[in-house]
Short mmCIF file of N, CA and C in Angstrom, two decimals:
data_model
loop_
_atom_site.label_atom_id
_atom_site.label_comp_id
_atom_site.label_asym_id
_atom_site.label_seq_id
_atom_site.Cartn_x
_atom_site.Cartn_y
_atom_site.Cartn_z
N MET A 1386 14.83 -14.49 2.83
CA MET A 1386 15.99 -14.35 3.67
C MET A 1386 15.61 -13.73 5.03
N LEU A 1387 14.77 -12.71 4.98
CA LEU A 1387 14.33 -12.05 6.20
C LEU A 1387 13.53 -13.01 7.08
N LYS A 1388 12.67 -13.79 6.43
CA LYS A 1388 11.86 -14.77 7.16
C LYS A 1388 12.76 -15.81 7.83
N LEU A 1389 13.78 -16.24 7.11
CA LEU A 1389 14.71 -17.23 7.65
C LEU A 1389 15.46 -16.65 8.85
N PHE A 1390 15.92 -15.41 8.74
CA PHE A 1390 16.59 -14.76 9.87
C PHE A 1390 15.65 -14.69 11.08
N PHE A 1391 14.39 -14.33 10.81
CA PHE A 1391 13.43 -14.22 11.91
C PHE A 1391 13.26 -15.57 12.61
N GLU A 1392 13.19 -16.63 11.82
CA GLU A 1392 13.00 -17.96 12.40
C GLU A 1392 14.24 -18.45 13.15
N LEU A 1393 15.40 -17.95 12.75
CA LEU A 1393 16.65 -18.38 13.39
C LEU A 1393 17.20 -17.36 14.39
N LYS A 1394 16.40 -16.36 14.74
CA LYS A 1394 16.93 -15.25 15.56
C LYS A 1394 17.44 -15.71 16.93
N GLU A 1395 16.81 -16.71 17.52
CA GLU A 1395 17.29 -17.21 18.82
C GLU A 1395 18.66 -17.86 18.68
N GLY A 1396 18.83 -18.64 17.63
CA GLY A 1396 20.13 -19.27 17.37
C GLY A 1396 21.20 -18.23 17.06
N VAL A 1397 20.83 -17.20 16.30
CA VAL A 1397 21.76 -16.11 15.99
C VAL A 1397 22.16 -15.40 17.27
N LYS A 1398 21.19 -15.16 18.14
CA LYS A 1398 21.45 -14.47 19.42
C LYS A 1398 22.43 -15.28 20.26
N ILE A 1399 22.19 -16.58 20.38
CA ILE A 1399 23.08 -17.45 21.17
C ILE A 1399 24.48 -17.47 20.56
N PHE A 1400 24.55 -17.62 19.24
CA PHE A 1400 25.85 -17.65 18.56
C PHE A 1400 26.63 -16.35 18.79
N MET A 1401 25.96 -15.23 18.64
CA MET A 1401 26.64 -13.94 18.81
C MET A 1401 27.05 -13.72 20.27
N ASP A 1402 26.24 -14.21 21.21
CA ASP A 1402 26.62 -14.11 22.63
C ASP A 1402 27.88 -14.93 22.90
N ILE A 1403 27.95 -16.13 22.32
CA ILE A 1403 29.13 -16.98 22.49
C ILE A 1403 30.37 -16.31 21.90
N LYS A 1404 30.19 -15.64 20.78
CA LYS A 1404 31.31 -14.95 20.12
C LYS A 1404 31.70 -13.65 20.83
N GLY A 1405 30.92 -13.25 21.83
CA GLY A 1405 31.23 -12.05 22.59
C GLY A 1405 30.76 -10.76 21.92
N VAL A 1406 29.85 -10.89 20.97
CA VAL A 1406 29.30 -9.71 20.28
C VAL A 1406 27.77 -9.78 20.39
N PRO A 1407 27.24 -9.50 21.58
CA PRO A 1407 25.79 -9.63 21.75
C PRO A 1407 25.03 -8.60 20.90
N ILE A 1408 23.89 -9.03 20.41
CA ILE A 1408 23.01 -8.15 19.64
C ILE A 1408 21.86 -7.77 20.57
N ILE A 1409 21.93 -6.59 21.11
CA ILE A 1409 20.98 -6.12 22.11
C ILE A 1409 19.56 -6.06 21.55
N GLU A 1410 19.44 -5.70 20.27
CA GLU A 1410 18.12 -5.55 19.64
C GLU A 1410 17.31 -6.85 19.68
N LEU A 1411 18.00 -8.00 19.62
CA LEU A 1411 17.29 -9.27 19.62
C LEU A 1411 16.63 -9.58 20.95
N GLU A 1412 16.94 -8.82 21.98
CA GLU A 1412 16.29 -8.98 23.28
C GLU A 1412 15.17 -7.97 23.48
N ASP A 1413 15.10 -6.99 22.61
CA ASP A 1413 14.10 -5.92 22.71
C ASP A 1413 12.77 -6.38 22.11
N LYS A 1414 11.73 -6.38 22.92
CA LYS A 1414 10.41 -6.83 22.48
C LYS A 1414 9.87 -5.98 21.33
N LYS A 1415 10.07 -4.67 21.40
CA LYS A 1415 9.60 -3.77 20.34
C LYS A 1415 10.31 -4.07 19.02
N PHE A 1416 11.62 -4.28 19.08
CA PHE A 1416 12.38 -4.61 17.88
C PHE A 1416 11.89 -5.92 17.28
N GLN A 1417 11.63 -6.90 18.11
CA GLN A 1417 11.16 -8.19 17.62
C GLN A 1417 9.78 -8.06 16.97
N SER A 1418 8.92 -7.23 17.55
CA SER A 1418 7.60 -6.99 16.94
C SER A 1418 7.74 -6.29 15.60
N ASP A 1419 8.63 -5.30 15.54
CA ASP A 1419 8.86 -4.58 14.28
C ASP A 1419 9.42 -5.53 13.22
N LEU A 1420 10.32 -6.39 13.62
CA LEU A 1420 10.90 -7.36 12.69
C LEU A 1420 9.82 -8.33 12.19
N ALA A 1421 8.97 -8.78 13.09
CA ALA A 1421 7.88 -9.69 12.71
C ALA A 1421 6.93 -9.00 11.73
N PHE A 1422 6.62 -7.74 11.99
CA PHE A 1422 5.76 -6.96 11.09
C PHE A 1422 6.39 -6.87 9.71
N LEU A 1423 7.69 -6.61 9.66
CA LEU A 1423 8.40 -6.52 8.39
C LEU A 1423 8.39 -7.86 7.65
N VAL A 1424 8.54 -8.95 8.37
CA VAL A 1424 8.48 -10.28 7.76
C VAL A 1424 7.11 -10.51 7.13
N ASP A 1425 6.05 -10.15 7.85
CA ASP A 1425 4.70 -10.34 7.32
C ASP A 1425 4.45 -9.47 6.08
N ILE A 1426 4.91 -8.22 6.10
CA ILE A 1426 4.74 -7.34 4.94
C ILE A 1426 5.46 -7.92 3.73
N THR A 1427 6.72 -8.29 3.92
CA THR A 1427 7.49 -8.79 2.79
C THR A 1427 6.91 -10.10 2.25
N SER A 1428 6.29 -10.87 3.11
CA SER A 1428 5.63 -12.09 2.65
C SER A 1428 4.50 -11.77 1.67
N HIS A 1429 3.68 -10.77 2.02
CA HIS A 1429 2.58 -10.37 1.12
C HIS A 1429 3.12 -9.80 -0.19
N LEU A 1430 4.17 -9.01 -0.11
CA LEU A 1430 4.76 -8.43 -1.32
C LEU A 1430 5.44 -9.49 -2.18
N ASN A 1431 6.07 -10.47 -1.55
CA ASN A 1431 6.67 -11.56 -2.31
C ASN A 1431 5.62 -12.37 -3.05
N ASN A 1432 4.47 -12.57 -2.42
CA ASN A 1432 3.37 -13.28 -3.09
C ASN A 1432 2.92 -12.52 -4.33
N LEU A 1433 2.77 -11.20 -4.22
CA LEU A 1433 2.40 -10.39 -5.38
C LEU A 1433 3.48 -10.48 -6.45
N ASN A 1434 4.72 -10.39 -6.05
CA ASN A 1434 5.83 -10.46 -6.99
C ASN A 1434 5.79 -11.77 -7.79
N LEU A 1435 5.55 -12.88 -7.11
CA LEU A 1435 5.47 -14.17 -7.80
C LEU A 1435 4.30 -14.21 -8.78
N LYS A 1436 3.18 -13.65 -8.38
CA LYS A 1436 2.02 -13.63 -9.28
C LYS A 1436 2.29 -12.78 -10.51
N LEU A 1437 2.98 -11.66 -10.32
CA LEU A 1437 3.27 -10.77 -11.45
C LEU A 1437 4.31 -11.37 -12.39
N GLN A 1438 5.14 -12.26 -11.89
CA GLN A 1438 6.18 -12.86 -12.73
C GLN A 1438 5.69 -14.08 -13.50
N SER A 1439 4.49 -14.55 -13.21
CA SER A 1439 3.97 -15.71 -13.94
C SER A 1439 3.90 -15.38 -15.43
N SER A 1440 4.16 -16.37 -16.24
CA SER A 1440 4.17 -16.13 -17.69
C SER A 1440 2.77 -16.25 -18.28
N ASN A 1441 2.66 -15.77 -19.51
CA ASN A 1441 1.42 -15.85 -20.30
C ASN A 1441 0.23 -15.17 -19.63
N GLN A 1442 0.44 -13.99 -19.10
CA GLN A 1442 -0.64 -13.23 -18.48
C GLN A 1442 -0.93 -11.98 -19.30
N LEU A 1443 -2.18 -11.66 -19.39
CA LEU A 1443 -2.57 -10.39 -20.00
C LEU A 1443 -2.43 -9.28 -18.97
N ILE A 1444 -2.40 -8.07 -19.44
CA ILE A 1444 -2.28 -6.93 -18.52
C ILE A 1444 -3.46 -6.88 -17.56
N THR A 1445 -4.61 -7.35 -18.01
CA THR A 1445 -5.77 -7.34 -17.12
C THR A 1445 -5.56 -8.28 -15.93
N SER A 1446 -4.89 -9.39 -16.14
CA SER A 1446 -4.58 -10.30 -15.03
C SER A 1446 -3.60 -9.66 -14.06
N LEU A 1447 -2.62 -8.98 -14.61
CA LEU A 1447 -1.64 -8.30 -13.76
C LEU A 1447 -2.32 -7.22 -12.92
N LEU A 1448 -3.21 -6.48 -13.55
CA LEU A 1448 -3.94 -5.44 -12.83
C LEU A 1448 -4.84 -6.04 -11.76
N PHE A 1449 -5.41 -7.19 -12.05
CA PHE A 1449 -6.23 -7.88 -11.06
C PHE A 1449 -5.41 -8.21 -9.82
N HIS A 1450 -4.18 -8.71 -10.01
CA HIS A 1450 -3.32 -9.03 -8.87
C HIS A 1450 -2.98 -7.78 -8.06
N ILE A 1451 -2.70 -6.70 -8.76
CA ILE A 1451 -2.38 -5.44 -8.09
C ILE A 1451 -3.58 -4.93 -7.31
N LYS A 1452 -4.74 -4.96 -7.95
CA LYS A 1452 -5.97 -4.48 -7.30
C LYS A 1452 -6.32 -5.36 -6.09
N SER A 1453 -6.13 -6.65 -6.21
CA SER A 1453 -6.46 -7.53 -5.09
C SER A 1453 -5.53 -7.26 -3.90
N LEU A 1454 -4.25 -6.99 -4.16
CA LEU A 1454 -3.36 -6.64 -3.05
C LEU A 1454 -3.79 -5.32 -2.42
N GLN A 1455 -4.20 -4.39 -3.26
CA GLN A 1455 -4.67 -3.10 -2.75
C GLN A 1455 -5.87 -3.28 -1.83
N LEU A 1456 -6.81 -4.12 -2.21
CA LEU A 1456 -7.97 -4.39 -1.37
C LEU A 1456 -7.56 -5.12 -0.08
N MET A 1457 -6.59 -6.02 -0.20
CA MET A 1457 -6.10 -6.71 0.99
C MET A 1457 -5.45 -5.72 1.95
N LEU A 1458 -4.72 -4.76 1.42
CA LEU A 1458 -4.08 -3.76 2.28
C LEU A 1458 -5.11 -2.96 3.06
N HIS A 1459 -6.22 -2.60 2.40
CA HIS A 1459 -7.31 -1.92 3.11
C HIS A 1459 -7.80 -2.80 4.27
N SER A 1460 -7.98 -4.06 3.97
CA SER A 1460 -8.45 -5.00 4.99
C SER A 1460 -7.43 -5.14 6.12
N PHE A 1461 -6.15 -5.18 5.78
CA PHE A 1461 -5.10 -5.32 6.79
C PHE A 1461 -5.08 -4.15 7.75
N VAL A 1462 -5.29 -2.95 7.24
CA VAL A 1462 -5.31 -1.76 8.09
C VAL A 1462 -6.40 -1.90 9.14
N THR A 1463 -7.59 -2.28 8.68
CA THR A 1463 -8.72 -2.46 9.59
C THR A 1463 -8.43 -3.56 10.62
N GLN A 1464 -7.88 -4.67 10.14
CA GLN A 1464 -7.57 -5.77 11.05
C GLN A 1464 -6.55 -5.36 12.11
N LEU A 1465 -5.53 -4.65 11.69
CA LEU A 1465 -4.51 -4.23 12.66
C LEU A 1465 -5.09 -3.27 13.70
N LYS A 1466 -5.98 -2.40 13.27
CA LYS A 1466 -6.61 -1.48 14.22
C LYS A 1466 -7.41 -2.23 15.26
N ARG A 1467 -7.97 -3.38 14.87
CA ARG A 1467 -8.76 -4.20 15.79
C ARG A 1467 -7.92 -5.28 16.49
N LYS A 1468 -6.61 -5.24 16.27
CA LYS A 1468 -5.69 -6.23 16.82
C LYS A 1468 -6.04 -7.65 16.38
N CYS A 1469 -6.45 -7.76 15.14
CA CYS A 1469 -6.72 -9.07 14.54
C CYS A 1469 -5.48 -9.44 13.71
N PHE A 1470 -4.87 -10.56 14.03
CA PHE A 1470 -3.61 -10.94 13.39
C PHE A 1470 -3.75 -12.10 12.41
N LYS A 1471 -4.92 -12.25 11.84
CA LYS A 1471 -5.18 -13.38 10.94
C LYS A 1471 -4.15 -13.45 9.80
N HIS A 1472 -3.80 -12.32 9.23
CA HIS A 1472 -2.87 -12.28 8.10
C HIS A 1472 -1.46 -11.85 8.53
N PHE A 1473 -1.21 -11.88 9.82
CA PHE A 1473 0.09 -11.47 10.36
C PHE A 1473 0.60 -12.54 11.33
N PRO A 1474 0.94 -13.71 10.83
CA PRO A 1474 1.31 -14.81 11.73
C PRO A 1474 2.55 -14.52 12.58
N LYS A 1475 3.54 -13.89 12.00
CA LYS A 1475 4.77 -13.62 12.77
C LYS A 1475 4.53 -12.53 13.81
N LEU A 1476 3.76 -11.52 13.46
CA LEU A 1476 3.44 -10.46 14.41
C LEU A 1476 2.59 -11.00 15.56
N SER A 1477 1.68 -11.91 15.26
CA SER A 1477 0.83 -12.46 16.33
C SER A 1477 1.65 -13.24 17.36
N GLU A 1478 2.75 -13.83 16.93
CA GLU A 1478 3.62 -14.56 17.86
C GLU A 1478 4.24 -13.62 18.89
N GLN A 1479 4.37 -12.35 18.55
CA GLN A 1479 5.04 -11.38 19.42
C GLN A 1479 4.09 -10.73 20.43
N HIS A 1480 2.80 -10.86 20.22
CA HIS A 1480 1.79 -10.25 21.10
C HIS A 1480 2.09 -8.77 21.38
N PRO A 1481 2.11 -7.95 20.33
CA PRO A 1481 2.44 -6.53 20.55
C PRO A 1481 1.38 -5.83 21.40
N GLU A 1482 1.83 -4.87 22.20
CA GLU A 1482 0.91 -4.13 23.07
C GLU A 1482 0.01 -3.21 22.26
N SER A 1483 0.59 -2.58 21.25
CA SER A 1483 -0.16 -1.63 20.43
C SER A 1483 0.05 -1.97 18.95
N THR A 1484 -0.99 -1.78 18.16
CA THR A 1484 -0.86 -2.01 16.72
C THR A 1484 -1.06 -0.73 15.92
N LYS A 1485 -1.22 0.39 16.62
CA LYS A 1485 -1.46 1.66 15.92
C LYS A 1485 -0.32 2.00 14.97
N GLU A 1486 0.89 1.84 15.44
CA GLU A 1486 2.06 2.15 14.60
C GLU A 1486 2.05 1.30 13.32
N TYR A 1487 1.69 0.03 13.45
CA TYR A 1487 1.68 -0.86 12.29
C TYR A 1487 0.54 -0.53 11.33
N SER A 1488 -0.63 -0.21 11.88
CA SER A 1488 -1.74 0.17 11.00
C SER A 1488 -1.43 1.49 10.30
N ASP A 1489 -0.76 2.41 10.99
CA ASP A 1489 -0.34 3.67 10.36
C ASP A 1489 0.66 3.42 9.23
N GLU A 1490 1.58 2.49 9.46
CA GLU A 1490 2.55 2.14 8.42
C GLU A 1490 1.84 1.55 7.20
N TYR A 1491 0.87 0.68 7.44
CA TYR A 1491 0.13 0.09 6.33
C TYR A 1491 -0.67 1.16 5.58
N GLU A 1492 -1.26 2.10 6.30
CA GLU A 1492 -2.00 3.18 5.64
C GLU A 1492 -1.07 4.01 4.77
N SER A 1493 0.10 4.30 5.27
CA SER A 1493 1.09 5.06 4.50
C SER A 1493 1.52 4.27 3.27
N PHE A 1494 1.77 2.99 3.46
CA PHE A 1494 2.15 2.12 2.34
C PHE A 1494 1.03 2.05 1.31
N LEU A 1495 -0.20 1.95 1.77
CA LEU A 1495 -1.35 1.88 0.88
C LEU A 1495 -1.48 3.14 0.04
N LYS A 1496 -1.29 4.29 0.66
CA LYS A 1496 -1.37 5.56 -0.08
C LYS A 1496 -0.30 5.62 -1.17
N LYS A 1497 0.90 5.21 -0.83
CA LYS A 1497 1.98 5.20 -1.82
C LYS A 1497 1.68 4.20 -2.94
N PHE A 1498 1.13 3.08 -2.57
CA PHE A 1498 0.76 2.05 -3.54
C PHE A 1498 -0.30 2.58 -4.50
N GLU A 1499 -1.31 3.25 -3.96
CA GLU A 1499 -2.38 3.81 -4.79
C GLU A 1499 -1.85 4.89 -5.73
N ILE A 1500 -0.95 5.72 -5.24
CA ILE A 1500 -0.36 6.77 -6.08
C ILE A 1500 0.45 6.13 -7.21
N ARG A 1501 1.18 5.10 -6.87
CA ARG A 1501 2.04 4.43 -7.85
C ARG A 1501 1.24 3.84 -9.01
N PHE A 1502 0.07 3.28 -8.71
CA PHE A 1502 -0.74 2.62 -9.73
C PHE A 1502 -1.99 3.41 -10.10
N GLU A 1503 -2.00 4.67 -9.77
CA GLU A 1503 -3.16 5.53 -9.99
C GLU A 1503 -3.57 5.58 -11.46
N GLU A 1504 -2.63 5.71 -12.35
CA GLU A 1504 -2.97 5.87 -13.77
C GLU A 1504 -3.54 4.60 -14.39
N LEU A 1505 -3.36 3.47 -13.73
CA LEU A 1505 -3.90 2.22 -14.26
C LEU A 1505 -5.31 1.92 -13.76
N GLN A 1506 -5.75 2.68 -12.79
CA GLN A 1506 -7.06 2.40 -12.20
C GLN A 1506 -8.19 2.77 -13.14
N ASP A 1507 -8.99 1.79 -13.43
CA ASP A 1507 -10.24 2.00 -14.16
C ASP A 1507 -10.04 2.67 -15.52
N LYS A 1508 -9.01 2.31 -16.22
CA LYS A 1508 -8.80 2.82 -17.57
C LYS A 1508 -9.82 2.16 -18.50
N ILE A 1509 -10.49 2.96 -19.27
CA ILE A 1509 -11.51 2.43 -20.18
C ILE A 1509 -10.88 1.46 -21.17
N GLU A 1510 -9.72 1.78 -21.69
CA GLU A 1510 -9.06 0.91 -22.66
C GLU A 1510 -8.79 -0.47 -22.08
N LEU A 1511 -8.45 -0.52 -20.81
CA LEU A 1511 -8.18 -1.80 -20.17
C LEU A 1511 -9.47 -2.56 -19.88
N ARG A 1512 -10.52 -1.84 -19.57
CA ARG A 1512 -11.81 -2.50 -19.34
C ARG A 1512 -12.31 -3.14 -20.63
N VAL A 1513 -12.02 -2.54 -21.76
CA VAL A 1513 -12.43 -3.11 -23.05
C VAL A 1513 -11.75 -4.46 -23.25
N LEU A 1514 -10.50 -4.57 -22.85
CA LEU A 1514 -9.79 -5.84 -22.98
C LEU A 1514 -10.36 -6.90 -22.05
N LYS A 1515 -10.72 -6.49 -20.87
CA LYS A 1515 -11.19 -7.44 -19.87
C LYS A 1515 -12.60 -7.94 -20.17
N THR A 1516 -13.51 -7.03 -20.38
CA THR A 1516 -14.91 -7.40 -20.62
C THR A 1516 -15.47 -6.57 -21.77
N PRO A 1517 -15.16 -6.93 -23.00
CA PRO A 1517 -15.56 -6.11 -24.15
C PRO A 1517 -17.07 -5.96 -24.32
N PHE A 1518 -17.83 -6.94 -23.90
CA PHE A 1518 -19.27 -6.88 -24.12
C PHE A 1518 -20.01 -6.11 -23.03
N ASP A 1519 -19.31 -5.70 -22.01
CA ASP A 1519 -19.91 -4.89 -20.95
C ASP A 1519 -19.78 -3.40 -21.21
N MET A 1520 -19.10 -3.04 -22.26
CA MET A 1520 -18.85 -1.63 -22.56
C MET A 1520 -20.05 -1.01 -23.28
N CYS A 1521 -20.34 0.21 -22.90
CA CYS A 1521 -21.38 0.98 -23.59
C CYS A 1521 -20.74 1.67 -24.79
N PRO A 1522 -21.48 1.84 -25.88
CA PRO A 1522 -20.91 2.53 -27.05
C PRO A 1522 -20.45 3.95 -26.71
N GLU A 1523 -21.10 4.60 -25.75
CA GLU A 1523 -20.71 5.95 -25.37
C GLU A 1523 -19.32 5.99 -24.73
N GLU A 1524 -18.89 4.86 -24.17
CA GLU A 1524 -17.60 4.80 -23.50
C GLU A 1524 -16.46 4.42 -24.43
N ASP A 1525 -16.77 4.18 -25.68
CA ASP A 1525 -15.75 3.78 -26.65
C ASP A 1525 -14.70 4.88 -26.77
N PRO A 1526 -13.44 4.57 -26.49
CA PRO A 1526 -12.40 5.60 -26.54
C PRO A 1526 -12.15 6.14 -27.95
N ASP A 1527 -12.53 5.39 -28.97
CA ASP A 1527 -12.29 5.82 -30.35
C ASP A 1527 -13.44 6.60 -30.96
N SER A 1528 -14.52 6.75 -30.22
CA SER A 1528 -15.67 7.45 -30.81
C SER A 1528 -15.68 8.92 -30.47
#
């Protein structure tokens, strides 16, 4: 829905101007960049959501999807600091002057994400499910 609004924002602006209720924010370059950033973030989160909703997955597969998004977030922070918009198509259309605010937001989001899934990181019991023959006998949780 957010992506659709972003794509139709010019039409919405014209319609609201005709109705006599102009939306000033739609003319603000900073607001448009922030909106584009939000569209790109929600796109990545929607992709994760779809992967997590797939049926017939083991918990190890779900953790893999979570871990891969976490690694992507690290990469996104670095890319934003370098003004690389490879994974931010809507933001790149806006040509923002500064990306520091966006990289800071991603770092904050990443920290919250890591805290949220902290207890699932590198659990021995889960590693046994994923790769049982890679486990050392000393790491056996039942011994």
